Amino acid sequence: MQYISAAAIPLMIFGIVAFGMSRGIKTFECFIDGAKDGLETSVRILPSLIALLVAITMFRASGALEMLTSLISPLLSVISFPKELAPLALMRPISGSASLALVRDLLTQHGADSFLGRCASVMMGSTETTFYTLAVYFGCVNMKDTRYTVKAALLADLCGMIASVYVVRLMLG
Amino acid sequence: MINYIWGGLMTVSIAAAFLFGRVEEVANAAMQGATEAVTLSLSLLGVMCLWTGIMKIAQHAGVIALFSKLLRPLTRFLFPRLPRDSEALDAIVMNMVANIFGMANAATPLGLKAMKELSRISKSQVASHEMCMFAVINTASLQLIPSTVIALRQGASNPYEIIIPVWIVSVITLAVAVTAAKLFALKE
C-alpha cells in the first residue's frame, strides 16, 4: 500500500514523458511552457494567501479559534470528528486559499505525520472549493435557478470530510 | 461571502485579543502570518511548476483525447439523455479527464464550454438535470495526484502516504454526489 502511494508519482511522470517522446513532443520546451503557468498561478494566489494566513494566524493567537472549536466540539464528538479539523471542514467548500492556509497551520501545529496532519491532508486533497466551482460554472451561463445542485454538492462534501477521518484512522492509524 | 469571512476573522480576532489580554500575541501573529504566506507560496512554487510542466507535456501529447475514450461509457450512465455524439458530451468527458490529471488550466475552459453547450440544449434559465449533474461532479475532486497537498507535506516522513486515502475518499465523495444528484432529480 505504502509502495503504491510512493510509486504513483514517478510512474505517472515516466508514463507522460515517455508517451510525449513517443509522440514526438518537444518535451523540454513543453515542460518550461507549463512551468510558467505554475509560476503565474503561484504569484496570482499570493495576495489572497497573505490576507487569509494573517487572518487565520491572528484568529488562532487571539484565542477565538479555541473558543469556537470548543463551542462546537460536543456536536462533533458524537461522530468522533476531531474538533481541531472543524474550521478546515467549514472553510474548504468556500475558499481554496483559506483552506490551504488552514492545512498549513494544522501541519505546523501538529506535524505532517500526526493523525490530525494526515486527516487535514486527505480532506484538502479529496474535496473541492464547491461554492467557487458552482459560481464559475453556473455564472458563465447566467443560470437563475440551480435547483438541487448546492444541496447535493454540500452533502457530498460533508460525507467526504467525515470519510477522511475514518479512512485515515483505518489505513494510517 | 469571503469578504464577510475575512472581515469577521480580522475584527473578531482583534476584539478577542483585547478581551483575553492577548494583544501582543495577536500583533505578532499578524506579521508572522504575512511572512508565513510568502514562505508557503515559495515552498509550493517548485512542486507546482514541476506538475504544471509535466501536465503540459501530457496535454500536448494528446492524453486528454486518449483517456476520453476510456471514460465515455461512464458518461452514458451519468448523462443518459444526452445524444452520444453531442459536443456537450465531448466537452464533459474532456473536462473530467483534465480534472483527473490535475490540468486545472485545461479543465476550466472545457467545463465552461460543456456548460454553454448544455444550456444551449436546454434553452432555459432553470438548470437542466444534466447541468446539475455536471456541476456536482466538478465539485467532487477527481484529481489523481493531489500535488498541492503533497507539496504542503514536504518534511513529512512520507509525504505521499496520503495518496491512496485521498483516492478512496474522492471515490466516496463522487459516489455520494452522483447518487444525491440522481435521487434529487427523481424527486423533482
mmCIF file of C-alpha atoms in Angstrom:
data_model
loop_
_atom_site.group_PDB
_atom_site.id
_atom_site.type_symbol
_atom_site.label_atom_id
_atom_site.label_comp_id
_atom_site.label_asym_id
_atom_site.label_seq_id
_atom_site.Cartn_x
_atom_site.Cartn_y
_atom_site.Cartn_z
ATOM 1 C CA MET A 1 0.000 0.000 0.000
ATOM 2 C CA GLN A 2 2.757 2.426 1.035
ATOM 3 C CA TYR A 3 4.606 1.362 -2.101
ATOM 4 C CA ILE A 4 1.733 2.175 -4.443
ATOM 5 C CA SER A 5 1.419 5.631 -2.883
ATOM 6 C CA ALA A 6 5.136 6.290 -3.299
ATOM 7 C CA ALA A 7 5.298 4.839 -6.820
ATOM 8 C CA ALA A 8 2.270 6.715 -8.198
ATOM 9 C CA ILE A 9 4.143 9.937 -8.939
ATOM 10 C CA PRO A 10 7.326 8.519 -10.512
ATOM 11 C CA LEU A 11 5.219 6.138 -12.634
ATOM 12 C CA MET A 12 2.973 8.946 -13.814
ATOM 13 C CA ILE A 13 5.911 11.193 -14.709
ATOM 14 C CA PHE A 14 7.592 8.285 -16.513
ATOM 15 C CA GLY A 15 4.412 7.475 -18.413
ATOM 16 C CA ILE A 16 3.785 11.048 -19.512
ATOM 17 C CA VAL A 17 7.366 11.865 -20.548
ATOM 18 C CA ALA A 18 7.766 8.526 -22.384
ATOM 19 C CA PHE A 19 4.388 8.974 -24.087
ATOM 20 C CA GLY A 20 5.301 12.529 -25.059
ATOM 21 C CA MET A 21 8.618 11.406 -26.536
ATOM 22 C CA SER A 22 6.940 8.604 -28.481
ATOM 23 C CA ARG A 23 4.585 11.173 -29.978
ATOM 24 C CA GLY A 24 7.497 13.398 -30.991
ATOM 25 C CA ILE A 25 6.630 16.155 -28.498
ATOM 26 C CA LYS A 26 9.318 18.704 -27.621
ATOM 27 C CA THR A 27 9.199 17.583 -24.005
ATOM 28 C CA PHE A 28 11.623 20.088 -22.507
ATOM 29 C CA GLU A 29 10.092 23.105 -24.204
ATOM 30 C CA CYS A 30 6.605 21.937 -23.249
ATOM 31 C CA PHE A 31 7.674 21.494 -19.649
ATOM 32 C CA ILE A 32 9.106 25.021 -19.496
ATOM 33 C CA ASP A 33 5.939 26.407 -21.036
ATOM 34 C CA GLY A 34 3.780 24.604 -18.464
ATOM 35 C CA ALA A 35 6.035 25.518 -15.547
ATOM 36 C CA LYS A 36 5.456 29.179 -16.440
ATOM 37 C CA ASP A 37 1.713 28.609 -15.858
ATOM 38 C CA GLY A 38 2.547 27.258 -12.406
ATOM 39 C CA LEU A 39 4.669 30.319 -11.677
ATOM 40 C CA GLU A 40 1.827 32.593 -12.737
ATOM 41 C CA THR A 41 -0.690 30.769 -10.545
ATOM 42 C CA SER A 42 1.623 30.954 -7.523
ATOM 43 C CA VAL A 43 2.090 34.690 -7.953
ATOM 44 C CA ARG A 44 -1.639 35.190 -8.529
ATOM 45 C CA ILE A 45 -2.709 33.469 -5.302
ATOM 46 C CA LEU A 46 -0.030 35.146 -3.137
ATOM 47 C CA PRO A 47 -2.062 38.276 -2.186
ATOM 48 C CA SER A 48 -5.087 36.261 -1.046
ATOM 49 C CA LEU A 49 -2.813 33.804 0.730
ATOM 50 C CA ILE A 50 -1.208 36.682 2.672
ATOM 51 C CA ALA A 51 -4.596 38.155 3.605
ATOM 52 C CA LEU A 52 -6.025 34.835 4.766
ATOM 53 C CA LEU A 53 -2.959 33.499 6.537
ATOM 54 C CA VAL A 54 -2.704 36.767 8.504
ATOM 55 C CA ALA A 55 -6.381 36.498 9.461
ATOM 56 C CA ILE A 56 -6.158 32.831 10.452
ATOM 57 C CA THR A 57 -2.924 33.220 12.435
ATOM 58 C CA MET A 58 -4.446 36.182 14.307
ATOM 59 C CA PHE A 59 -7.651 34.277 14.890
ATOM 60 C CA ARG A 60 -5.748 31.404 16.495
ATOM 61 C CA ALA A 61 -3.415 33.651 18.532
ATOM 62 C CA SER A 62 -6.345 35.635 19.943
ATOM 63 C CA GLY A 63 -7.932 32.550 21.488
ATOM 64 C CA ALA A 64 -11.077 32.995 19.374
ATOM 65 C CA LEU A 65 -10.409 29.819 17.384
ATOM 66 C CA GLU A 66 -10.113 27.821 20.587
ATOM 67 C CA MET A 67 -13.411 29.223 21.822
ATOM 68 C CA LEU A 68 -15.175 28.476 18.543
ATOM 69 C CA THR A 69 -13.911 24.896 18.349
ATOM 70 C CA SER A 70 -14.774 24.129 21.974
ATOM 71 C CA LEU A 71 -18.250 25.545 21.360
ATOM 72 C CA ILE A 72 -18.968 23.066 18.580
ATOM 73 C CA SER A 73 -16.946 20.154 19.974
ATOM 74 C CA PRO A 74 -19.859 18.415 21.791
ATOM 75 C CA LEU A 75 -21.638 18.167 18.444
ATOM 76 C CA LEU A 76 -18.556 16.776 16.727
ATOM 77 C CA SER A 77 -17.684 14.249 19.407
ATOM 78 C CA VAL A 78 -20.940 12.426 18.580
ATOM 79 C CA ILE A 79 -19.438 11.367 15.232
ATOM 80 C CA SER A 80 -15.887 11.293 16.729
ATOM 81 C CA PHE A 81 -14.774 14.074 14.406
ATOM 82 C CA PRO A 82 -11.698 15.902 15.786
ATOM 83 C CA LYS A 83 -12.657 19.446 16.764
ATOM 84 C CA GLU A 84 -9.331 20.829 15.501
ATOM 85 C CA LEU A 85 -10.430 19.966 11.955
ATOM 86 C CA ALA A 86 -13.789 21.740 12.159
ATOM 87 C CA PRO A 87 -12.527 25.124 10.870
ATOM 88 C CA LEU A 88 -10.983 23.412 7.839
ATOM 89 C CA ALA A 89 -14.151 21.416 7.134
ATOM 90 C CA LEU A 90 -16.215 24.620 7.260
ATOM 91 C CA MET A 91 -13.814 26.646 5.114
ATOM 92 C CA ARG A 92 -12.973 24.023 2.469
ATOM 93 C CA PRO A 93 -16.085 24.484 0.273
ATOM 94 C CA ILE A 94 -15.824 28.301 0.465
ATOM 95 C CA SER A 95 -12.221 29.278 -0.159
ATOM 96 C CA GLY A 96 -9.279 27.354 -1.585
ATOM 97 C CA SER A 97 -6.634 29.804 -0.320
ATOM 98 C CA ALA A 98 -8.137 29.894 3.171
ATOM 99 C CA SER A 99 -8.220 26.114 3.440
ATOM 100 C CA LEU A 100 -4.659 25.937 2.115
ATOM 101 C CA ALA A 101 -3.677 28.343 4.902
ATOM 102 C CA LEU A 102 -5.564 26.249 7.473
ATOM 103 C CA VAL A 103 -3.909 22.997 6.358
ATOM 104 C CA ARG A 104 -0.509 24.654 6.557
ATOM 105 C CA ASP A 105 -1.389 25.877 10.048
ATOM 106 C CA LEU A 106 -2.512 22.387 11.153
ATOM 107 C CA LEU A 107 0.626 20.808 9.682
ATOM 108 C CA THR A 108 2.941 23.214 11.537
ATOM 109 C CA GLN A 109 0.953 22.946 14.784
ATOM 110 C CA HIS A 110 0.630 19.153 14.923
ATOM 111 C CA GLY A 111 3.170 17.867 12.393
ATOM 112 C CA ALA A 112 2.639 16.296 8.973
ATOM 113 C CA ASP A 113 2.981 12.785 10.440
ATOM 114 C CA SER A 114 0.353 13.314 13.137
ATOM 115 C CA PHE A 115 -3.178 11.938 12.891
ATOM 116 C CA LEU A 116 -4.586 15.467 12.543
ATOM 117 C CA GLY A 117 -2.000 16.404 9.928
ATOM 118 C CA ARG A 118 -2.852 13.348 7.855
ATOM 119 C CA CYS A 119 -6.614 13.938 8.153
ATOM 120 C CA ALA A 120 -6.197 17.572 7.112
ATOM 121 C CA SER A 121 -4.118 16.498 4.097
ATOM 122 C CA VAL A 122 -6.703 13.937 2.976
ATOM 123 C CA MET A 123 -9.583 16.402 3.467
ATOM 124 C CA MET A 124 -7.747 19.015 1.413
ATOM 125 C CA GLY A 125 -6.810 16.573 -1.350
ATOM 126 C CA SER A 126 -10.144 14.849 -1.775
ATOM 127 C CA THR A 127 -12.563 17.785 -1.857
ATOM 128 C CA GLU A 128 -13.032 20.905 -3.979
ATOM 129 C CA THR A 129 -13.849 24.571 -3.442
ATOM 130 C CA THR A 130 -17.537 23.804 -4.035
ATOM 131 C CA PHE A 131 -19.007 27.323 -3.940
ATOM 132 C CA TYR A 132 -16.297 28.752 -6.173
ATOM 133 C CA THR A 133 -16.757 25.974 -8.742
ATOM 134 C CA LEU A 134 -20.539 26.389 -8.774
ATOM 135 C CA ALA A 135 -20.256 30.175 -9.068
ATOM 136 C CA VAL A 136 -17.918 29.910 -12.061
ATOM 137 C CA TYR A 137 -19.867 27.175 -13.857
ATOM 138 C CA PHE A 138 -23.390 28.485 -13.388
ATOM 139 C CA GLY A 139 -22.242 32.090 -13.633
ATOM 140 C CA CYS A 140 -20.923 31.642 -17.163
ATOM 141 C CA VAL A 141 -24.370 30.623 -18.441
ATOM 142 C CA ASN A 142 -26.388 33.063 -16.278
ATOM 143 C CA MET A 143 -28.412 30.358 -14.549
ATOM 144 C CA LYS A 144 -31.022 31.764 -12.189
ATOM 145 C CA ASP A 145 -32.139 28.503 -10.621
ATOM 146 C CA THR A 146 -29.563 25.800 -9.845
ATOM 147 C CA ARG A 147 -32.173 23.532 -8.219
ATOM 148 C CA TYR A 148 -30.662 20.776 -6.048
ATOM 149 C CA THR A 149 -27.012 21.328 -7.033
ATOM 150 C CA VAL A 150 -25.864 23.064 -3.829
ATOM 151 C CA LYS A 151 -27.667 20.511 -1.641
ATOM 152 C CA ALA A 152 -26.122 17.531 -3.440
ATOM 153 C CA ALA A 153 -22.624 19.062 -3.571
ATOM 154 C CA LEU A 154 -22.570 20.026 0.114
ATOM 155 C CA LEU A 155 -23.901 16.625 1.164
ATOM 156 C CA ALA A 156 -21.035 15.037 -0.774
ATOM 157 C CA ASP A 157 -18.544 17.416 0.880
ATOM 158 C CA LEU A 158 -19.863 16.548 4.326
ATOM 159 C CA CYS A 159 -19.504 12.826 3.619
ATOM 160 C CA GLY A 160 -16.001 13.452 2.268
ATOM 161 C CA MET A 161 -14.952 15.315 5.450
ATOM 162 C CA ILE A 162 -16.230 12.551 7.731
ATOM 163 C CA ALA A 163 -14.869 9.785 5.484
ATOM 164 C CA SER A 164 -11.396 11.423 5.540
ATOM 165 C CA VAL A 165 -11.173 10.952 9.298
ATOM 166 C CA TYR A 166 -12.362 7.337 9.197
ATOM 167 C CA VAL A 167 -10.198 6.334 6.225
ATOM 168 C CA VAL A 168 -7.064 7.851 7.814
ATOM 169 C CA ARG A 169 -7.847 6.112 11.115
ATOM 170 C CA LEU A 170 -8.329 2.807 9.315
ATOM 171 C CA MET A 171 -5.371 2.974 6.915
ATOM 172 C CA LEU A 172 -2.703 5.105 8.555
ATOM 173 C CA GLY A 173 -3.653 4.720 12.218
ATOM 174 C CA MET B 1 -19.048 35.808 1.141
ATOM 175 C CA ILE B 2 -15.257 35.714 1.504
ATOM 176 C CA ASN B 3 -15.348 39.451 2.309
ATOM 177 C CA TYR B 4 -17.522 38.794 5.357
ATOM 178 C CA ILE B 5 -15.438 35.817 6.438
ATOM 179 C CA TRP B 6 -12.165 37.704 6.170
ATOM 180 C CA GLY B 7 -13.528 40.847 7.789
ATOM 181 C CA GLY B 8 -15.106 38.760 10.521
ATOM 182 C CA LEU B 9 -11.885 36.865 11.229
ATOM 183 C CA MET B 10 -9.886 40.101 11.465
ATOM 184 C CA THR B 11 -12.280 42.055 13.667
ATOM 185 C CA VAL B 12 -13.203 39.137 15.942
ATOM 186 C CA SER B 13 -9.505 38.289 16.428
ATOM 187 C CA ILE B 14 -8.633 41.808 17.493
ATOM 188 C CA ALA B 15 -11.702 42.121 19.727
ATOM 189 C CA ALA B 16 -10.901 38.739 21.314
ATOM 190 C CA ALA B 17 -7.274 39.818 21.753
ATOM 191 C CA PHE B 18 -8.335 42.761 23.934
ATOM 192 C CA LEU B 19 -10.886 40.624 25.757
ATOM 193 C CA PHE B 20 -8.476 37.797 26.594
ATOM 194 C CA GLY B 21 -5.457 40.081 27.072
ATOM 195 C CA ARG B 22 -3.548 38.642 24.136
ATOM 196 C CA VAL B 23 -2.908 41.884 22.243
ATOM 197 C CA GLU B 24 0.817 41.329 21.915
ATOM 198 C CA GLU B 25 0.434 37.751 20.630
ATOM 199 C CA VAL B 26 -2.088 38.872 18.021
ATOM 200 C CA ALA B 27 0.120 41.736 16.867
ATOM 201 C CA ASN B 28 2.975 39.301 16.385
ATOM 202 C CA ALA B 29 0.673 36.801 14.710
ATOM 203 C CA ALA B 30 -0.257 39.339 12.028
ATOM 204 C CA MET B 31 3.344 39.748 10.936
ATOM 205 C CA GLN B 32 4.083 36.082 11.342
ATOM 206 C CA GLY B 33 1.127 35.187 9.131
ATOM 207 C CA ALA B 34 2.213 37.548 6.376
ATOM 208 C CA THR B 35 5.755 36.174 6.392
ATOM 209 C CA GLU B 36 4.443 32.622 6.527
ATOM 210 C CA ALA B 37 2.306 33.214 3.414
ATOM 211 C CA VAL B 38 5.383 34.147 1.387
ATOM 212 C CA THR B 39 7.360 31.167 2.715
ATOM 213 C CA LEU B 40 4.400 28.923 1.950
ATOM 214 C CA SER B 41 3.973 30.057 -1.633
ATOM 215 C CA LEU B 42 7.728 29.804 -2.225
ATOM 216 C CA SER B 43 7.781 26.268 -0.868
ATOM 217 C CA LEU B 44 4.824 25.335 -3.062
ATOM 218 C CA LEU B 45 6.240 27.034 -6.142
ATOM 219 C CA GLY B 46 8.716 24.336 -7.178
ATOM 220 C CA VAL B 47 6.340 21.391 -6.961
ATOM 221 C CA MET B 48 3.553 23.396 -8.556
ATOM 222 C CA CYS B 49 5.741 24.246 -11.571
ATOM 223 C CA LEU B 50 7.040 20.678 -11.792
ATOM 224 C CA TRP B 51 3.474 19.468 -12.016
ATOM 225 C CA THR B 52 2.103 22.063 -14.442
ATOM 226 C CA GLY B 53 5.169 21.420 -16.603
ATOM 227 C CA ILE B 54 4.631 17.652 -16.710
ATOM 228 C CA MET B 55 0.928 18.149 -17.399
ATOM 229 C CA LYS B 56 1.682 20.463 -20.320
ATOM 230 C CA ILE B 57 3.609 17.596 -21.905
ATOM 231 C CA ALA B 58 0.630 15.294 -21.297
ATOM 232 C CA GLN B 59 -1.704 17.828 -22.853
ATOM 233 C CA HIS B 60 0.415 18.281 -25.974
ATOM 234 C CA ALA B 61 0.876 14.535 -26.348
ATOM 235 C CA GLY B 62 -2.900 14.104 -26.552
ATOM 236 C CA VAL B 63 -3.533 12.395 -23.219
ATOM 237 C CA ILE B 64 -6.957 14.056 -22.933
ATOM 238 C CA ALA B 65 -8.187 12.590 -26.228
ATOM 239 C CA LEU B 66 -6.722 9.176 -25.359
ATOM 240 C CA PHE B 67 -8.386 8.857 -21.960
ATOM 241 C CA SER B 68 -11.632 10.439 -23.100
ATOM 242 C CA LYS B 69 -12.376 7.202 -24.984
ATOM 243 C CA LEU B 70 -11.967 5.220 -21.773
ATOM 244 C CA LEU B 71 -14.335 7.449 -19.790
ATOM 245 C CA ARG B 72 -17.043 7.509 -22.464
ATOM 246 C CA PRO B 73 -19.072 4.540 -21.140
ATOM 247 C CA LEU B 74 -19.271 6.175 -17.705
ATOM 248 C CA THR B 75 -20.823 9.336 -19.144
ATOM 249 C CA ARG B 76 -23.608 7.262 -20.703
ATOM 250 C CA PHE B 77 -24.650 6.299 -17.195
ATOM 251 C CA LEU B 78 -24.224 9.834 -15.836
ATOM 252 C CA PHE B 79 -25.930 11.627 -18.714
ATOM 253 C CA PRO B 80 -28.310 9.091 -20.260
ATOM 254 C CA ARG B 81 -30.402 11.724 -22.044
ATOM 255 C CA LEU B 82 -27.574 13.437 -23.938
ATOM 256 C CA PRO B 83 -27.066 12.379 -27.576
ATOM 257 C CA ARG B 84 -23.880 10.311 -27.806
ATOM 258 C CA ASP B 85 -22.295 12.432 -30.491
ATOM 259 C CA SER B 86 -23.164 15.806 -28.926
ATOM 260 C CA GLU B 87 -20.485 18.437 -28.448
ATOM 261 C CA ALA B 88 -21.626 18.786 -24.841
ATOM 262 C CA LEU B 89 -20.717 15.181 -24.068
ATOM 263 C CA ASP B 90 -17.296 15.627 -25.722
ATOM 264 C CA ALA B 91 -16.557 18.667 -23.578
ATOM 265 C CA ILE B 92 -17.820 16.913 -20.439
ATOM 266 C CA VAL B 93 -15.565 13.880 -20.955
ATOM 267 C CA MET B 94 -12.534 16.021 -21.747
ATOM 268 C CA ASN B 95 -13.194 18.179 -18.681
ATOM 269 C CA MET B 96 -13.293 15.088 -16.477
ATOM 270 C CA VAL B 97 -10.027 13.737 -17.903
ATOM 271 C CA ALA B 98 -8.335 17.124 -17.467
ATOM 272 C CA ASN B 99 -9.517 17.186 -13.837
ATOM 273 C CA ILE B 100 -8.253 13.660 -13.178
ATOM 274 C CA PHE B 101 -4.797 14.629 -14.445
ATOM 275 C CA GLY B 102 -4.859 17.872 -12.465
ATOM 276 C CA MET B 103 -4.733 20.107 -15.547
ATOM 277 C CA ALA B 104 -6.698 22.942 -13.983
ATOM 278 C CA ASN B 105 -5.727 25.308 -16.802
ATOM 279 C CA ALA B 106 -7.332 22.997 -19.338
ATOM 280 C CA ALA B 107 -10.244 21.738 -17.240
ATOM 281 C CA THR B 108 -11.981 25.054 -16.576
ATOM 282 C CA PRO B 109 -12.317 26.213 -20.215
ATOM 283 C CA LEU B 110 -13.574 22.727 -21.178
ATOM 284 C CA GLY B 111 -16.046 22.778 -18.291
ATOM 285 C CA LEU B 112 -17.360 26.197 -19.286
ATOM 286 C CA LYS B 113 -17.742 25.000 -22.867
ATOM 287 C CA ALA B 114 -19.714 21.992 -21.629
ATOM 288 C CA MET B 115 -21.942 24.258 -19.546
ATOM 289 C CA LYS B 116 -22.611 26.528 -22.538
ATOM 290 C CA GLU B 117 -23.460 23.562 -24.759
ATOM 291 C CA LEU B 118 -25.807 22.170 -22.097
ATOM 292 C CA SER B 119 -27.588 25.491 -21.698
ATOM 293 C CA ARG B 120 -27.909 25.756 -25.472
ATOM 294 C CA ILE B 121 -29.679 22.384 -25.451
ATOM 295 C CA SER B 122 -31.992 23.218 -22.528
ATOM 296 C CA LYS B 123 -32.835 26.815 -23.595
ATOM 297 C CA SER B 124 -33.997 27.767 -20.097
ATOM 298 C CA GLN B 125 -32.849 29.812 -17.131
ATOM 299 C CA VAL B 126 -33.525 26.867 -14.870
ATOM 300 C CA ALA B 127 -30.635 24.408 -14.750
ATOM 301 C CA SER B 128 -31.278 21.097 -16.509
ATOM 302 C CA HIS B 129 -30.599 17.789 -14.734
ATOM 303 C CA GLU B 130 -27.511 17.388 -16.907
ATOM 304 C CA MET B 131 -26.144 20.774 -15.834
ATOM 305 C CA CYS B 132 -26.724 19.961 -12.167
ATOM 306 C CA MET B 133 -25.052 16.562 -12.542
ATOM 307 C CA PHE B 134 -22.064 18.051 -14.356
ATOM 308 C CA ALA B 135 -21.621 20.833 -11.788
ATOM 309 C CA VAL B 136 -21.919 18.369 -8.897
ATOM 310 C CA ILE B 137 -19.270 16.112 -10.457
ATOM 311 C CA ASN B 138 -16.955 19.106 -10.737
ATOM 312 C CA THR B 139 -17.378 19.955 -7.049
ATOM 313 C CA ALA B 140 -16.185 16.448 -6.154
ATOM 314 C CA SER B 141 -12.434 16.310 -6.574
ATOM 315 C CA LEU B 142 -11.311 13.771 -9.177
ATOM 316 C CA GLN B 143 -7.593 14.535 -9.062
ATOM 317 C CA LEU B 144 -5.276 11.522 -9.391
ATOM 318 C CA ILE B 145 -2.238 13.227 -7.835
ATOM 319 C CA PRO B 146 -3.111 15.782 -5.120
ATOM 320 C CA SER B 147 0.030 17.760 -5.942
ATOM 321 C CA THR B 148 -0.681 20.822 -3.782
ATOM 322 C CA VAL B 149 -1.207 18.716 -0.663
ATOM 323 C CA ILE B 150 1.927 16.703 -1.351
ATOM 324 C CA ALA B 151 3.869 19.943 -1.729
ATOM 325 C CA LEU B 152 2.414 21.126 1.608
ATOM 326 C CA ARG B 153 3.597 17.897 3.227
ATOM 327 C CA GLN B 154 7.283 18.389 2.438
ATOM 328 C CA GLY B 155 9.115 17.469 5.605
ATOM 329 C CA ALA B 156 6.796 14.596 6.485
ATOM 330 C CA SER B 157 8.499 11.205 6.784
ATOM 331 C CA ASN B 158 6.373 10.090 3.824
ATOM 332 C CA PRO B 159 4.632 12.954 2.012
ATOM 333 C CA TYR B 160 2.970 10.503 -0.417
ATOM 334 C CA GLU B 161 1.270 8.212 2.100
ATOM 335 C CA ILE B 162 -1.985 10.145 1.781
ATOM 336 C CA ILE B 163 -2.464 9.381 -1.938
ATOM 337 C CA ILE B 164 -4.454 6.150 -1.553
ATOM 338 C CA PRO B 165 -6.626 7.534 1.285
ATOM 339 C CA VAL B 166 -7.304 10.563 -0.949
ATOM 340 C CA TRP B 167 -8.383 8.255 -3.806
ATOM 341 C CA ILE B 168 -10.721 6.322 -1.530
ATOM 342 C CA VAL B 169 -12.316 9.456 -0.079
ATOM 343 C CA SER B 170 -12.594 11.033 -3.550
ATOM 344 C CA VAL B 171 -14.474 7.989 -4.819
ATOM 345 C CA ILE B 172 -16.800 8.097 -1.784
ATOM 346 C CA THR B 173 -17.422 11.816 -2.308
ATOM 347 C CA LEU B 174 -18.073 11.348 -6.019
ATOM 348 C CA ALA B 175 -20.421 8.410 -5.378
ATOM 349 C CA VAL B 176 -22.411 10.438 -2.835
ATOM 350 C CA ALA B 177 -22.509 13.447 -5.176
ATOM 351 C CA VAL B 178 -23.769 11.425 -8.153
ATOM 352 C CA THR B 179 -26.277 9.414 -6.100
ATOM 353 C CA ALA B 180 -27.615 12.549 -4.423
ATOM 354 C CA ALA B 181 -27.972 14.343 -7.759
ATOM 355 C CA LYS B 182 -29.773 11.340 -9.306
ATOM 356 C CA LEU B 183 -32.118 10.995 -6.317
ATOM 357 C CA PHE B 184 -32.922 14.717 -6.121
ATOM 358 C CA ALA B 185 -33.581 14.669 -9.867
ATOM 359 C CA LEU B 186 -36.052 11.799 -9.425
ATOM 360 C CA LYS B 187 -37.836 13.617 -6.625
ATOM 361 C CA GLU B 188 -38.492 16.739 -8.689
#
